[in-house]
Short mmCIF file of C-alpha atoms in Angstrom, two decimals:
data_model
loop_
_atom_site.label_atom_id
_atom_site.label_comp_id
_atom_site.label_asym_id
_atom_site.label_seq_id
_atom_site.Cartn_x
_atom_site.Cartn_y
_atom_site.Cartn_z
CA GLN A 1 -0.19 0.01 -0.10
CA VAL A 2 1.57 3.18 -1.04
CA GLN A 3 1.84 6.00 1.38
CA LEU A 4 3.21 9.61 1.05
CA GLN A 5 4.65 11.62 4.10
CA GLU A 6 5.56 15.50 3.70
CA SER A 7 8.37 16.82 5.87
CA GLY A 8 9.91 20.24 5.99
CA PRO A 9 10.15 23.28 8.13
CA GLY A 10 6.87 24.75 9.48
CA LEU A 11 7.96 28.25 9.75
CA VAL A 12 9.72 30.32 6.82
CA LYS A 13 10.50 33.71 6.87
CA PRO A 14 9.02 36.11 4.06
CA SER A 15 11.34 36.40 0.89
CA GLN A 16 13.09 33.19 1.63
CA THR A 17 12.60 29.70 -0.10
CA LEU A 18 10.16 26.93 1.31
CA SER A 19 11.43 23.64 0.98
CA LEU A 20 9.47 20.45 1.36
CA THR A 21 10.18 16.64 0.35
CA CYS A 22 7.79 13.92 0.10
CA THR A 23 8.78 10.69 1.08
CA VAL A 24 7.11 7.72 -0.66
CA SER A 25 6.86 4.19 0.70
CA GLY A 26 5.17 0.99 -0.79
CA GLY A 27 5.78 1.94 -4.51
CA SER A 28 8.36 3.52 -6.61
CA ILE A 29 8.24 7.29 -7.94
CA SER A 30 9.57 5.63 -11.31
CA SER A 31 6.46 3.52 -11.73
CA GLY A 32 4.77 4.25 -14.95
CA GLY A 33 1.30 6.09 -14.91
CA TYR A 34 1.77 8.46 -12.05
CA TYR A 35 2.43 12.03 -11.47
CA TRP A 36 3.86 13.04 -8.10
CA THR A 37 2.06 16.15 -7.35
CA TRP A 38 2.08 19.07 -4.53
CA ILE A 39 -1.19 20.69 -3.68
CA ARG A 40 -1.76 23.32 -1.35
CA GLN A 41 -4.76 24.50 0.88
CA HIS A 42 -4.81 28.15 2.20
CA PRO A 43 -6.45 28.43 5.81
CA GLY A 44 -10.18 27.68 5.65
CA LYS A 45 -10.01 27.51 1.80
CA GLY A 46 -10.01 25.38 -1.19
CA LEU A 47 -7.48 23.48 -2.95
CA GLU A 48 -4.70 24.85 -5.22
CA TRP A 49 -2.78 22.82 -7.55
CA ILE A 50 0.79 23.41 -7.45
CA GLY A 51 2.69 21.22 -9.90
CA TYR A 52 4.11 17.58 -10.48
CA ILE A 53 6.78 15.47 -11.58
CA SER A 54 6.24 12.72 -13.57
CA TYR A 55 7.22 8.99 -13.53
CA SER A 56 9.78 9.79 -16.17
CA GLY A 57 10.75 13.33 -14.81
CA ASN A 58 8.98 15.53 -16.52
CA THR A 59 7.84 18.43 -14.50
CA TYR A 60 4.74 21.06 -14.52
CA HIS A 61 3.79 23.91 -12.24
CA ASN A 62 0.92 26.41 -12.05
CA PRO A 63 1.54 29.43 -14.15
CA SER A 64 -0.14 31.31 -11.11
CA LEU A 65 2.91 30.66 -9.32
CA GLN A 66 5.00 32.02 -11.88
CA SER A 67 8.67 30.84 -11.90
CA ARG A 68 8.99 30.45 -8.10
CA VAL A 69 8.24 26.55 -8.15
CA THR A 70 10.71 24.04 -8.63
CA ILE A 71 9.86 20.30 -8.41
CA SER A 72 12.47 17.61 -8.50
CA GLY A 73 12.45 14.05 -7.58
CA ASP A 74 15.25 11.48 -6.12
CA THR A 75 14.63 8.00 -7.36
CA SER A 76 17.37 6.61 -5.01
CA LYS A 77 15.52 7.92 -1.97
CA ASN A 78 12.30 7.61 -3.56
CA GLN A 79 11.09 11.09 -2.74
CA PHE A 80 10.12 14.19 -4.51
CA SER A 81 10.43 17.78 -3.38
CA LEU A 82 9.18 21.28 -3.58
CA LYS A 83 10.74 24.46 -3.68
CA LEU A 84 8.94 27.79 -3.65
CA SER A 85 11.07 30.96 -3.86
CA SER A 86 10.53 34.52 -2.48
CA VAL A 87 7.53 33.47 -0.31
CA THR A 88 5.04 35.91 1.23
CA ALA A 89 2.59 35.52 3.84
CA ALA A 90 -0.08 34.41 0.89
CA ASP A 91 2.17 31.20 0.87
CA THR A 92 0.95 30.19 4.11
CA ALA A 93 -0.87 27.01 3.53
CA VAL A 94 -1.31 23.40 4.22
CA TYR A 95 0.91 21.53 1.55
CA TYR A 96 0.00 18.18 0.34
CA CYS A 97 1.86 15.57 -1.69
CA ALA A 98 -0.23 13.18 -3.54
CA ARG A 99 0.16 10.42 -5.93
CA VAL A 100 -2.00 11.48 -9.11
CA GLN A 101 -3.15 8.76 -11.80
CA SER A 102 -2.40 9.35 -15.34
CA GLY A 103 -5.84 10.43 -15.90
CA GLY A 104 -5.29 13.37 -13.38
CA PHE A 105 -7.12 12.57 -10.11
CA GLY A 106 -5.29 12.03 -7.01
CA ASP A 107 -5.71 8.65 -5.09
CA VAL A 108 -3.07 8.67 -2.53
CA TRP A 109 -2.30 11.72 -0.47
CA GLY A 110 -0.17 12.57 2.59
CA GLN A 111 -1.36 13.78 5.75
CA GLY A 112 -0.20 17.51 5.03
CA THR A 113 2.06 19.87 6.42
CA THR A 114 1.39 23.38 7.52
CA VAL A 115 3.66 26.04 6.51
CA THR A 116 3.52 29.41 7.92
CA VAL A 117 5.45 32.17 6.40
CA SER A 118 6.26 34.99 8.84
CA SER A 119 9.24 36.89 10.39
CA ASP B 1 -8.24 28.21 -16.36
CA ILE B 2 -11.42 26.30 -16.03
CA VAL B 3 -13.34 27.74 -13.07
CA MET B 4 -15.27 25.16 -10.92
CA THR B 5 -18.07 26.42 -9.09
CA GLN B 6 -20.08 24.30 -6.73
CA SER B 7 -23.44 24.65 -4.95
CA PRO B 8 -24.55 24.98 -2.40
CA ASP B 9 -21.60 26.37 -0.39
CA SER B 10 -23.08 24.67 2.57
CA LEU B 11 -26.03 21.93 3.15
CA ALA B 12 -27.69 20.07 6.09
CA VAL B 13 -29.33 17.21 5.45
CA SER B 14 -31.17 14.68 8.00
CA LEU B 15 -29.71 11.43 8.67
CA GLY B 16 -30.96 8.93 6.21
CA GLU B 17 -31.94 11.55 3.58
CA ARG B 18 -30.28 12.17 0.20
CA ALA B 19 -27.73 14.78 -0.08
CA THR B 20 -27.13 16.49 -3.55
CA ILE B 21 -24.06 18.70 -4.50
CA ASN B 22 -23.66 20.21 -7.74
CA CYS B 23 -20.52 21.54 -9.58
CA LYS B 24 -20.23 23.50 -12.79
CA SER B 25 -17.25 23.84 -14.72
CA SER B 26 -16.75 27.08 -16.94
CA GLN B 27 -15.82 24.81 -20.23
CA SER B 28 -16.81 21.25 -20.99
CA VAL B 29 -14.45 18.61 -19.45
CA LEU B 30 -15.60 15.81 -21.93
CA TYR B 31 -12.73 14.76 -23.84
CA SER B 32 -14.03 13.85 -27.42
CA SER B 33 -10.91 11.32 -27.62
CA ASN B 34 -11.82 9.05 -24.85
CA ASN B 35 -15.58 10.24 -24.23
CA LYS B 36 -14.98 10.60 -20.62
CA ASN B 37 -15.66 13.43 -18.45
CA HIS B 38 -12.53 14.52 -16.43
CA LEU B 39 -14.21 15.02 -13.45
CA ALA B 40 -13.37 13.75 -9.59
CA TRP B 41 -14.85 14.25 -6.32
CA TYR B 42 -13.36 14.31 -3.12
CA GLN B 43 -14.27 14.22 0.62
CA GLN B 44 -12.14 16.14 3.20
CA LYS B 45 -12.84 15.59 7.02
CA PRO B 46 -11.67 18.07 9.58
CA GLY B 47 -7.59 17.78 9.94
CA GLN B 48 -7.37 15.07 7.14
CA PRO B 49 -6.30 15.18 3.52
CA PRO B 50 -8.88 15.07 0.78
CA LYS B 51 -10.14 11.38 0.02
CA LEU B 52 -10.92 10.43 -3.60
CA LEU B 53 -14.49 9.02 -3.75
CA ILE B 54 -15.37 9.43 -7.74
CA TYR B 55 -13.54 9.85 -10.81
CA TRP B 56 -14.50 9.96 -14.51
CA ALA B 57 -17.52 11.79 -12.93
CA SER B 58 -19.21 8.40 -12.26
CA THR B 59 -16.62 5.80 -11.36
CA ARG B 60 -16.46 4.94 -7.54
CA GLU B 61 -13.02 4.50 -5.98
CA SER B 62 -12.39 1.05 -4.45
CA GLY B 63 -13.65 1.13 -0.80
CA VAL B 64 -16.16 3.91 -1.26
CA PRO B 65 -19.56 2.94 -0.01
CA ASP B 66 -22.41 2.63 -2.87
CA ARG B 67 -24.34 5.24 -1.24
CA PHE B 68 -22.12 7.76 -2.91
CA SER B 69 -22.69 8.40 -6.68
CA GLY B 70 -21.53 10.69 -9.43
CA SER B 71 -23.23 11.82 -12.52
CA GLY B 72 -23.47 14.58 -15.14
CA SER B 73 -21.68 15.34 -18.27
CA GLY B 74 -20.12 18.32 -20.05
CA THR B 75 -20.41 21.07 -17.83
CA ASP B 76 -22.79 20.07 -15.05
CA PHE B 77 -22.18 17.42 -12.52
CA THR B 78 -23.61 15.83 -9.29
CA LEU B 79 -22.72 14.09 -6.24
CA THR B 80 -25.43 12.24 -4.71
CA ILE B 81 -25.29 10.56 -1.18
CA SER B 82 -28.40 8.43 -1.33
CA SER B 83 -28.78 8.08 2.56
CA LEU B 84 -26.73 10.20 4.66
CA GLN B 85 -24.64 8.67 7.54
CA ALA B 86 -23.16 10.55 10.47
CA GLU B 87 -19.53 9.85 8.94
CA ASP B 88 -20.40 11.78 6.01
CA VAL B 89 -19.93 15.00 7.44
CA ALA B 90 -17.11 16.53 5.52
CA VAL B 91 -16.40 19.18 2.89
CA TYR B 92 -16.67 17.83 -0.55
CA TYR B 93 -14.59 19.14 -3.61
CA CYS B 94 -15.21 18.69 -7.33
CA GLN B 95 -11.89 18.57 -9.41
CA GLN B 96 -11.57 18.98 -13.36
CA TYR B 97 -8.27 17.10 -14.86
CA TYR B 98 -9.47 18.20 -18.34
CA THR B 99 -6.85 20.69 -18.63
CA THR B 100 -3.83 21.86 -16.79
CA PRO B 101 -3.77 23.71 -14.10
CA TYR B 102 -6.37 21.45 -12.83
CA THR B 103 -8.62 23.16 -10.58
CA PHE B 104 -11.06 22.45 -7.56
CA GLY B 105 -14.29 24.00 -6.85
CA GLN B 106 -14.61 25.82 -3.57
CA GLY B 107 -16.30 23.18 -1.62
CA THR B 108 -19.63 22.42 -0.13
CA LYS B 109 -19.74 21.79 3.64
CA LEU B 110 -22.14 18.86 4.56
CA GLU B 111 -23.74 18.93 7.94
CA ILE B 112 -26.45 16.88 9.75
CA LYS B 113 -29.72 18.73 10.14
#
């Protein structure tokens, strides 16, 4: 059974870079057909698709985040990571990693990690 | 971006009664090449991540009780809970995966009346 677990600092200062890692167990991130995805949820709000890295290493990020997003994978550790630069208070959210089927729906999610941007 | 609009924002239903949540997309999410609607439904309980309930608009995820069903096509979709149970209290989201960036509805909060 595939499980995902987010890790990273819970507090980031404005203008710095938010860095999170998702560790995958029970399955390989290089398995065909899956997109390893980051999604966030602002406090009391809905869900926002950040981006993904595919099983083959292709990446995509939401244009709304401009060029601040970098998503990478480490197959040796079976992890994928999110870096979000130049953060502001608007980036305060719960960040989820998820396994997304090739169709585009997320069938396995991590528990989420809360990141607060504050000085 | 495709805008997903859910209605109502909140809903109170008696135990054992039917609950209906609507989702409308700003453009069709029916893909002509596979004749499938690229629409999913999720359930989120407090302090938990979203849980996939329905994909391809009407296919129930494994392990999801059959009181949950999805319907609709094109731009208009519905999630129905046929007989509300106490454990169904949650926020429900629709999501389109027709085109990137994939987008979610704003959520519908379901409570017990």
